[in-house]
PDB file of C-alpha atoms in Angstrom:
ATOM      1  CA  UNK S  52      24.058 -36.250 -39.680  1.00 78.00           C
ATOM      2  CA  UNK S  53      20.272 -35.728 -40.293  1.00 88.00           C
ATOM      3  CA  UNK S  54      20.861 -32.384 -42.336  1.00 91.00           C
ATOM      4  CA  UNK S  55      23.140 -34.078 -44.636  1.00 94.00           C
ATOM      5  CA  UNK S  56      26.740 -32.767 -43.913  1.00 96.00           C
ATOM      6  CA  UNK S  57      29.465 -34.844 -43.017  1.00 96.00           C
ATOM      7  CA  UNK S  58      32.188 -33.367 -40.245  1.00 96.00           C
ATOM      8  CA  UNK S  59      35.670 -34.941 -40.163  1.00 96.00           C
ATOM      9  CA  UNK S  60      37.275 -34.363 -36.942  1.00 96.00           C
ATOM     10  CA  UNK S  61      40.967 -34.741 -35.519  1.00 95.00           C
ATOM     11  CA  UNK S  62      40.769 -37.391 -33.076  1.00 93.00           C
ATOM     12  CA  UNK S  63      43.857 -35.550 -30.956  1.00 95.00           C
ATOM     13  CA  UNK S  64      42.615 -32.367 -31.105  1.00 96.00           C
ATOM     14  CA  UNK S  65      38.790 -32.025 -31.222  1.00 95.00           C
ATOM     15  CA  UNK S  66      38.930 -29.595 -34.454  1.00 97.00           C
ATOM     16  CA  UNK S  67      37.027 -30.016 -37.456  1.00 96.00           C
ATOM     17  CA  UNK S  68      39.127 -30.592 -40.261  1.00 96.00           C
ATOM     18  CA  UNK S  69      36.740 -30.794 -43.032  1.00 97.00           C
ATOM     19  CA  UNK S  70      32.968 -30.375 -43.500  1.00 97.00           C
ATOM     20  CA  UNK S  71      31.165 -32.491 -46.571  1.00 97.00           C
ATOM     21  CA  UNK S  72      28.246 -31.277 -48.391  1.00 96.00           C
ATOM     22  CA  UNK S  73      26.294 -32.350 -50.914  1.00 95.00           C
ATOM     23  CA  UNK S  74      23.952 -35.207 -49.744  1.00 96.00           C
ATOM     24  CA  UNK S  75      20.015 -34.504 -50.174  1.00 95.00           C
ATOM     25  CA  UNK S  76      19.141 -36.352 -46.771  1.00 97.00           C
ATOM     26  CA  UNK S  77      20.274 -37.772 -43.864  1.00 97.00           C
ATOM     27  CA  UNK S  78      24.099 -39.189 -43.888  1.00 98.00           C
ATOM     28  CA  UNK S  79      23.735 -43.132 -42.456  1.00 97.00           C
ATOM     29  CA  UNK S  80      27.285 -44.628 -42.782  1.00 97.00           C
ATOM     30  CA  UNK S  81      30.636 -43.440 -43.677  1.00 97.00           C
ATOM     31  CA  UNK S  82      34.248 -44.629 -44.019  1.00 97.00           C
ATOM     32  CA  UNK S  83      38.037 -44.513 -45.468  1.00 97.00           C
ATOM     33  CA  UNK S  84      38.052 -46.089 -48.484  1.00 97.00           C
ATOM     34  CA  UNK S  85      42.038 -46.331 -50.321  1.00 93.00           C
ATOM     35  CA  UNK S  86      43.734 -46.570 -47.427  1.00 90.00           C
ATOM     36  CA  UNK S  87      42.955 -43.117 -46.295  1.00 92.00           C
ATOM     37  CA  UNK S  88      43.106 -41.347 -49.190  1.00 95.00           C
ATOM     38  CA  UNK S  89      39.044 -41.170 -50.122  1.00 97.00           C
ATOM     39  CA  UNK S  90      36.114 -40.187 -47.903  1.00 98.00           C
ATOM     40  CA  UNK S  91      33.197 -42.480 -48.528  1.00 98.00           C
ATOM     41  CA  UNK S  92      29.895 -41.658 -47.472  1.00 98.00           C
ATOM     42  CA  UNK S  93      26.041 -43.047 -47.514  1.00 98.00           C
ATOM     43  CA  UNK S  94      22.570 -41.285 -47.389  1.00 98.00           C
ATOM     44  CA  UNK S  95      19.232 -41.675 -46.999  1.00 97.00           C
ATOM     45  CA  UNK S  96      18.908 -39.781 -50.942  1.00 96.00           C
ATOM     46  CA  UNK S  97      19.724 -43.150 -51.822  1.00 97.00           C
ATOM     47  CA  UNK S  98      23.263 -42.509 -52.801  1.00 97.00           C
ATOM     48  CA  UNK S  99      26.760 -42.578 -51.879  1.00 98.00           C
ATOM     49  CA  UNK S 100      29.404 -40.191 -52.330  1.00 98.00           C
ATOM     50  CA  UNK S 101      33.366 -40.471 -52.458  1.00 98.00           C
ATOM     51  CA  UNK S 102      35.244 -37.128 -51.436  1.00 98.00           C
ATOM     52  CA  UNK S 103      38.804 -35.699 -51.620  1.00 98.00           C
ATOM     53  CA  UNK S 104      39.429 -35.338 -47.811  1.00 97.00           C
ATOM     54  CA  UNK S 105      41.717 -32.363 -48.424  1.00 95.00           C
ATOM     55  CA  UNK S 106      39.225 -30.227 -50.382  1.00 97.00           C
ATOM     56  CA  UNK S 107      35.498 -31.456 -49.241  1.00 97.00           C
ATOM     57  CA  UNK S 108      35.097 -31.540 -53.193  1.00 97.00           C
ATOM     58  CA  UNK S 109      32.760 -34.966 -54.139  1.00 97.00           C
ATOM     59  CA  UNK S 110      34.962 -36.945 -56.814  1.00 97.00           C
ATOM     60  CA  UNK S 111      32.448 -39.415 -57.635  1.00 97.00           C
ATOM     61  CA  UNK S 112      28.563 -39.914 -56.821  1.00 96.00           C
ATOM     62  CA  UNK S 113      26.852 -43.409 -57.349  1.00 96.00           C
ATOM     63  CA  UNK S 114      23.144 -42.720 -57.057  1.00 93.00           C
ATOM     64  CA  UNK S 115      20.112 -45.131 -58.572  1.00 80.00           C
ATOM     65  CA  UNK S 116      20.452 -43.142 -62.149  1.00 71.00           C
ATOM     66  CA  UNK S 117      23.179 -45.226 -62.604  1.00 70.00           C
ATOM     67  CA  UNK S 118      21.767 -48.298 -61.357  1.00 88.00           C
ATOM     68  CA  UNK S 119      22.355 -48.282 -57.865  1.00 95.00           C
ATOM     69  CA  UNK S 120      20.044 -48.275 -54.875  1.00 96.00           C
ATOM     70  CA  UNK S 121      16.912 -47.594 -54.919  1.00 95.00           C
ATOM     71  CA  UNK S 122      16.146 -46.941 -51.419  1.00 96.00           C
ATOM     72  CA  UNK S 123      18.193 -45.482 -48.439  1.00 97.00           C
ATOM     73  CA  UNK S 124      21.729 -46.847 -48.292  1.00 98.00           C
ATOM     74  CA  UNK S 125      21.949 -48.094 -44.682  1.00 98.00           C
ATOM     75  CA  UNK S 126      25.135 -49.646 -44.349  1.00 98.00           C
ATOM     76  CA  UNK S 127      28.821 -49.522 -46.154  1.00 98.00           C
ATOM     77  CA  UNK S 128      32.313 -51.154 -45.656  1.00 98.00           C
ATOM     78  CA  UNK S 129      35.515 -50.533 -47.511  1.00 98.00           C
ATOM     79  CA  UNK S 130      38.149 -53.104 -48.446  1.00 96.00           C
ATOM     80  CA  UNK S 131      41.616 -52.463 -46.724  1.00 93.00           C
ATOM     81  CA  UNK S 132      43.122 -53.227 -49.733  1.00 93.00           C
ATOM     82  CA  UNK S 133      41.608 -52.353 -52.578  1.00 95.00           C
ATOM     83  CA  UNK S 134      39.452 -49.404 -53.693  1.00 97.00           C
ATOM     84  CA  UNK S 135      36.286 -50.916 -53.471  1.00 97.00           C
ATOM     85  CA  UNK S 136      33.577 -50.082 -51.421  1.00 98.00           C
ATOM     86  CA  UNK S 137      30.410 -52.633 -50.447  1.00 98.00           C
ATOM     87  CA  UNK S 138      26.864 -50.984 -49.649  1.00 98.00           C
ATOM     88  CA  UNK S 139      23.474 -52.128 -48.397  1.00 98.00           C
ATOM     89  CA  UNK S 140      20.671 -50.837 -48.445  1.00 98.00           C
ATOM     90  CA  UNK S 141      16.761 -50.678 -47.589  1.00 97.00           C
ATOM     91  CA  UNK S 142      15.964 -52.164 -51.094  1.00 96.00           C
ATOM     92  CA  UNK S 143      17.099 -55.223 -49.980  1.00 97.00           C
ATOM     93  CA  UNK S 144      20.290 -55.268 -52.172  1.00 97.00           C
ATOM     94  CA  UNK S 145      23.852 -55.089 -52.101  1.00 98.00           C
ATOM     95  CA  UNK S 146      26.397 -53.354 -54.304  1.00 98.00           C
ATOM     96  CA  UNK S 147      29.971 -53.284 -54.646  1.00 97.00           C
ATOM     97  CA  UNK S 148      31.407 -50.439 -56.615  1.00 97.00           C
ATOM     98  CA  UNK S 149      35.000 -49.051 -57.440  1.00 97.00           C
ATOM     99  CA  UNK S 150      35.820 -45.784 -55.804  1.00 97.00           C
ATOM    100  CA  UNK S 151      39.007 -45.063 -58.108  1.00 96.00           C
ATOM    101  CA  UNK S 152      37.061 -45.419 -61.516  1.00 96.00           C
ATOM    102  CA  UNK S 153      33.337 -44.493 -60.056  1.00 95.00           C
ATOM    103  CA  UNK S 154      31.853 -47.310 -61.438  1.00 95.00           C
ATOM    104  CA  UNK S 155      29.115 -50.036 -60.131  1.00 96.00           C
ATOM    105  CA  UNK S 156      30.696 -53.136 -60.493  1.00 96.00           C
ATOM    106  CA  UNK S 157      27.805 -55.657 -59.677  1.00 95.00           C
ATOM    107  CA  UNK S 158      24.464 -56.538 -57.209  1.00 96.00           C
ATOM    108  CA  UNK S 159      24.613 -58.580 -54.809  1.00 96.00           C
ATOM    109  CA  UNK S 160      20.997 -59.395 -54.289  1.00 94.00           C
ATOM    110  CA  UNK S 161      19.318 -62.395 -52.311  1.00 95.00           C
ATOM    111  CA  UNK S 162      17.307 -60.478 -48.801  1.00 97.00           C
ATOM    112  CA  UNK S 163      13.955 -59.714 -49.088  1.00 96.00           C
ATOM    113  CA  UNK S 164      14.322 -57.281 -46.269  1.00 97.00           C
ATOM    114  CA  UNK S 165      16.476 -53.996 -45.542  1.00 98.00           C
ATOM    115  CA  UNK S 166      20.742 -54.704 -45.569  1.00 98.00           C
ATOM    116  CA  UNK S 167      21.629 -53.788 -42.345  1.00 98.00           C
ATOM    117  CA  UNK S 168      25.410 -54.768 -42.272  1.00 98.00           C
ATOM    118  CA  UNK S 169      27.875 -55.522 -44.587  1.00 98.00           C
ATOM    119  CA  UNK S 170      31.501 -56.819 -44.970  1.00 98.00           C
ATOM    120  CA  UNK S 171      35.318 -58.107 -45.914  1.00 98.00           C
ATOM    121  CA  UNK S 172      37.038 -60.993 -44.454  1.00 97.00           C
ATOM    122  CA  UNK S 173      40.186 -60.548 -44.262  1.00 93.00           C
ATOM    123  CA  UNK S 174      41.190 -63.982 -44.138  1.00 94.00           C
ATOM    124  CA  UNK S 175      39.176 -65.350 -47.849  1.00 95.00           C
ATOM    125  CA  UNK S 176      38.475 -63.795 -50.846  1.00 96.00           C
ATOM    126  CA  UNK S 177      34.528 -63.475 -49.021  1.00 97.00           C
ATOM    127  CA  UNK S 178      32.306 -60.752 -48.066  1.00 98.00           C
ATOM    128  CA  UNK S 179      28.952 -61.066 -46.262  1.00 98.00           C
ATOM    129  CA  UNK S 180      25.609 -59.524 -46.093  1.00 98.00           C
ATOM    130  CA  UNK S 181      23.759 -59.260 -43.330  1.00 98.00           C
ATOM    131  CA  UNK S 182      19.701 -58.343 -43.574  1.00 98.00           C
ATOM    132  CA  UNK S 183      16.261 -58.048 -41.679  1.00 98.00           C
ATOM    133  CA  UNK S 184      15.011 -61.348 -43.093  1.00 97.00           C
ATOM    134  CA  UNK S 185      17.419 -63.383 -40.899  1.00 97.00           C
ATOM    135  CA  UNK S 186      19.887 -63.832 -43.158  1.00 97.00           C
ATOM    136  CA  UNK S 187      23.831 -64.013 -43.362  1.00 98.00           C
ATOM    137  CA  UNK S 188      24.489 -64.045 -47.129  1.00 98.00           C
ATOM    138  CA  UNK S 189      28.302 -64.742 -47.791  1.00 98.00           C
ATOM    139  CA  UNK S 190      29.508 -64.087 -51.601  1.00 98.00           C
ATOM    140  CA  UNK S 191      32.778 -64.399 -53.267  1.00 97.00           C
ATOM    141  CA  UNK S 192      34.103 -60.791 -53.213  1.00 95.00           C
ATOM    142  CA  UNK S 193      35.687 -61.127 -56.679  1.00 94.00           C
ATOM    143  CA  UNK S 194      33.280 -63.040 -58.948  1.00 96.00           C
ATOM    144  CA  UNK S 195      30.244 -61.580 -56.624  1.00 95.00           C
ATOM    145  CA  UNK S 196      28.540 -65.054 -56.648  1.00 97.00           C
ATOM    146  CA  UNK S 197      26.668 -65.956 -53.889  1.00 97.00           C
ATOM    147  CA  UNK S 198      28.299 -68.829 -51.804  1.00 97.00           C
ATOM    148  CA  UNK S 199      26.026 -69.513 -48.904  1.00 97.00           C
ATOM    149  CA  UNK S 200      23.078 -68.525 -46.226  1.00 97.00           C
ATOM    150  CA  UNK S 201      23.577 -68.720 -42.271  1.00 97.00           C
ATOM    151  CA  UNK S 202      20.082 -68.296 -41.068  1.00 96.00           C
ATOM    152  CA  UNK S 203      20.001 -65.909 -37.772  1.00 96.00           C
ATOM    153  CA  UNK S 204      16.837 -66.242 -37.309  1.00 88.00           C
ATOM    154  CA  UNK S 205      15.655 -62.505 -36.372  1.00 93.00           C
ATOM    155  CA  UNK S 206      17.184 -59.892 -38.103  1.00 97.00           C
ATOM    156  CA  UNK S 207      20.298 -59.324 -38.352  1.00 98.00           C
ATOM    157  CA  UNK S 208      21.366 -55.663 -37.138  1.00 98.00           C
ATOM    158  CA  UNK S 209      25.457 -56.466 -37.597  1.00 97.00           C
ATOM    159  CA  UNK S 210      27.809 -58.734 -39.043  1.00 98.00           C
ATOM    160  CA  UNK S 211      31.460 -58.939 -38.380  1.00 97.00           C
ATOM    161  CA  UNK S 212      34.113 -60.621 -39.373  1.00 97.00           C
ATOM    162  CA  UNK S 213      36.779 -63.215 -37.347  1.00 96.00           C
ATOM    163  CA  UNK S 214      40.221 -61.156 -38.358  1.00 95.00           C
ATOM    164  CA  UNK S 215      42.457 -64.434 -38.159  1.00 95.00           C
ATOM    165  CA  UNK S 216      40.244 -66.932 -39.516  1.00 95.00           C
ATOM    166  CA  UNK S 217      36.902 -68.202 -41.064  1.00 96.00           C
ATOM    167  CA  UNK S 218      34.566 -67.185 -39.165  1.00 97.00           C
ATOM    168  CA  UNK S 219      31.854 -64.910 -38.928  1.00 97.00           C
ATOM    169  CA  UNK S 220      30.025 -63.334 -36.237  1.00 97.00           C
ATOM    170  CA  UNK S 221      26.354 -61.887 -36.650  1.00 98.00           C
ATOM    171  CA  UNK S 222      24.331 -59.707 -33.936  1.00 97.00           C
ATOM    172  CA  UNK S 223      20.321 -59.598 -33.759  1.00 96.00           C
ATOM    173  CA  UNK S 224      16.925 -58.467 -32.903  1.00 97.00           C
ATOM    174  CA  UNK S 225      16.822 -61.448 -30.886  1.00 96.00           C
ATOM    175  CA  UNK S 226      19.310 -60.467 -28.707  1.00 96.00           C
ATOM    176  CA  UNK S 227      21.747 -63.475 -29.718  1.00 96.00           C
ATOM    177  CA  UNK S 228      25.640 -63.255 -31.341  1.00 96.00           C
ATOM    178  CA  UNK S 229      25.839 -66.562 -33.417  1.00 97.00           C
ATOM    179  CA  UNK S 230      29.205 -67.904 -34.911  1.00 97.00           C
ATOM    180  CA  UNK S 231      29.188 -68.957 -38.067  1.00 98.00           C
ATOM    181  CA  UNK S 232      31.749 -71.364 -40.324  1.00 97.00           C
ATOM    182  CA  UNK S 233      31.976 -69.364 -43.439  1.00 96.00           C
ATOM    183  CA  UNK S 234      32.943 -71.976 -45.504  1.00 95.00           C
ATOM    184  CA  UNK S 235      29.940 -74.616 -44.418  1.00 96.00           C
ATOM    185  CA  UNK S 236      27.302 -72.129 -43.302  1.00 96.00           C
ATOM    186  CA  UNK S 237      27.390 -74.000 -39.880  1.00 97.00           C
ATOM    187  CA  UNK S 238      26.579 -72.472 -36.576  1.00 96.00           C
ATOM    188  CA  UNK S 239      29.483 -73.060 -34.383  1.00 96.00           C
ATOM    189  CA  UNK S 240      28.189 -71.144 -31.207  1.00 96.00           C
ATOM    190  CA  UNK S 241      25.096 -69.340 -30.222  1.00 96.00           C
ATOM    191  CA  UNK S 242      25.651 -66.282 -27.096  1.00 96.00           C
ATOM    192  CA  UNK S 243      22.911 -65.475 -25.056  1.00 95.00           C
ATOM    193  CA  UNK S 244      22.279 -63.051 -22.290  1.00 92.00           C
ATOM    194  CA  UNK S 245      20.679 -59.313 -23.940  1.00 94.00           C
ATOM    195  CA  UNK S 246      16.933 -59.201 -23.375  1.00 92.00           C
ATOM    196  CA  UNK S 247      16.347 -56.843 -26.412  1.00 95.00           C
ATOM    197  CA  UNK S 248      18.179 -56.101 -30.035  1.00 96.00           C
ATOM    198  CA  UNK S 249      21.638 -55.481 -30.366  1.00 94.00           C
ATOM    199  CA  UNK S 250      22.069 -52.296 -32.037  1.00 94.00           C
ATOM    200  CA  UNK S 251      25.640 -52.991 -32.858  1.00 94.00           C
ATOM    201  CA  UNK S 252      29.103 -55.434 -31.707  1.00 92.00           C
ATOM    202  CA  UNK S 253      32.776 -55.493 -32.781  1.00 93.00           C
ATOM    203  CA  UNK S 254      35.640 -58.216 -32.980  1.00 93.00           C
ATOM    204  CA  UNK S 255      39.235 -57.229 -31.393  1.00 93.00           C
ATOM    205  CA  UNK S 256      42.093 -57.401 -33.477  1.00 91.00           C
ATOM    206  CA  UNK S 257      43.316 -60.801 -32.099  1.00 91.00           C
ATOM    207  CA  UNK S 258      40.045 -62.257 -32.220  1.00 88.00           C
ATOM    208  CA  UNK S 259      39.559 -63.603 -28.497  1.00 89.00           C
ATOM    209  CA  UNK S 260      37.164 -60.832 -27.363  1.00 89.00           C
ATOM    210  CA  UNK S 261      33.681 -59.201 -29.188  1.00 90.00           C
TER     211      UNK S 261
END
């Protein structure tokens, strides 16, 4: 939220089974992170936080002190499987950062724009960038080198993932969802059909409908 807290509800119920503090600004993005077991959280104070969901208490804080971003964090996604955590932010960079040990564990730089959307395949050892400038970056998750570029075009608001193969869907300003071959960097298929941005899009679990 704006003022900085973070509520976690139950989905059944309605009630509010936790409430976060500690963020200096506005919370932008937030997820599970350790299958679960971790609260992870981003802010416009240019940080993110990692909390013990039973106790609200913040067990580790990555903010630019520690070389981090330098600018709003905008965007974060968490690996199913292991305790990392990827960011983006309105710097223009990328980080990807243990949430078990609380360290930064490289950049993943590249945009000259704001990160808007970031993520894991599930399928390769690749994760993706998505920015402002038109660009799809696509790294290797585990040596964070940078693979390739799919150019959007406009910028790119979200990116998502095929979940059964190599593929990767991005979502823009112009309106358009592109396809993209993650190993090549080749558009497979452009959808038309919105008349202004799309703020946001997600893949089903089989893959056959966005």
């Amino acid at each position: 939220a704006s003022d900085g807290f973070v509520l976690m509800w139950n989905a059944g119920t309605g009630a509010v089974m936790q409430t976060f503090a500690g963020h200096g600004a506005g919370v932008t993005c937030g997820d599970f992170a350790q299958q679960g077991k971790v609260v992870v959280t981003g802010s416009e104070d240019h940080t993110i936080r990692v909390w013990n969901p039973r106790s609200g208490e913040t067990v580790h804080h990555f903010s630019d002190a520690r070389h981090f971003h330098t600018a709003p964090v905008t965007c974060l996604a968490a690996h199913v499987e292991t305790p990392v955590v990827l960011t983006g932010g309105a710097d223009g960079n990328a980080f990807l950062v243990n949430v078990e040990s609380g360290k930064v564990l490289g950049l993943m730089g590249g945009h000259t724009s704001e990160v808007e959307s970031v993520a894991f395949s599930s399928v390769l050892s690749l994760a993706a960038t998505g920015g402002m400038d038109g660009q799809v970056r696509v790294w290797d998750s585990r040596t964070l080198q940078w693979r390739l570029s799919c150019l959007h075009g406009d910028g790119v608001t979200r990116i998502r993932w095929h979940p059964t193969a190599p593929l990767l869907l991005s979502a823009g300003t112009d309106g358009c969802v592109k396809m993209w071959d993650a190993r090549s960097g080749a558009c497979e298929r452009t959808w038309r059909g919105h008349d202004d941005v799309i703020c946001d899009m997600d893949v089903s679990s089989d893959g056959n409908v966005f």
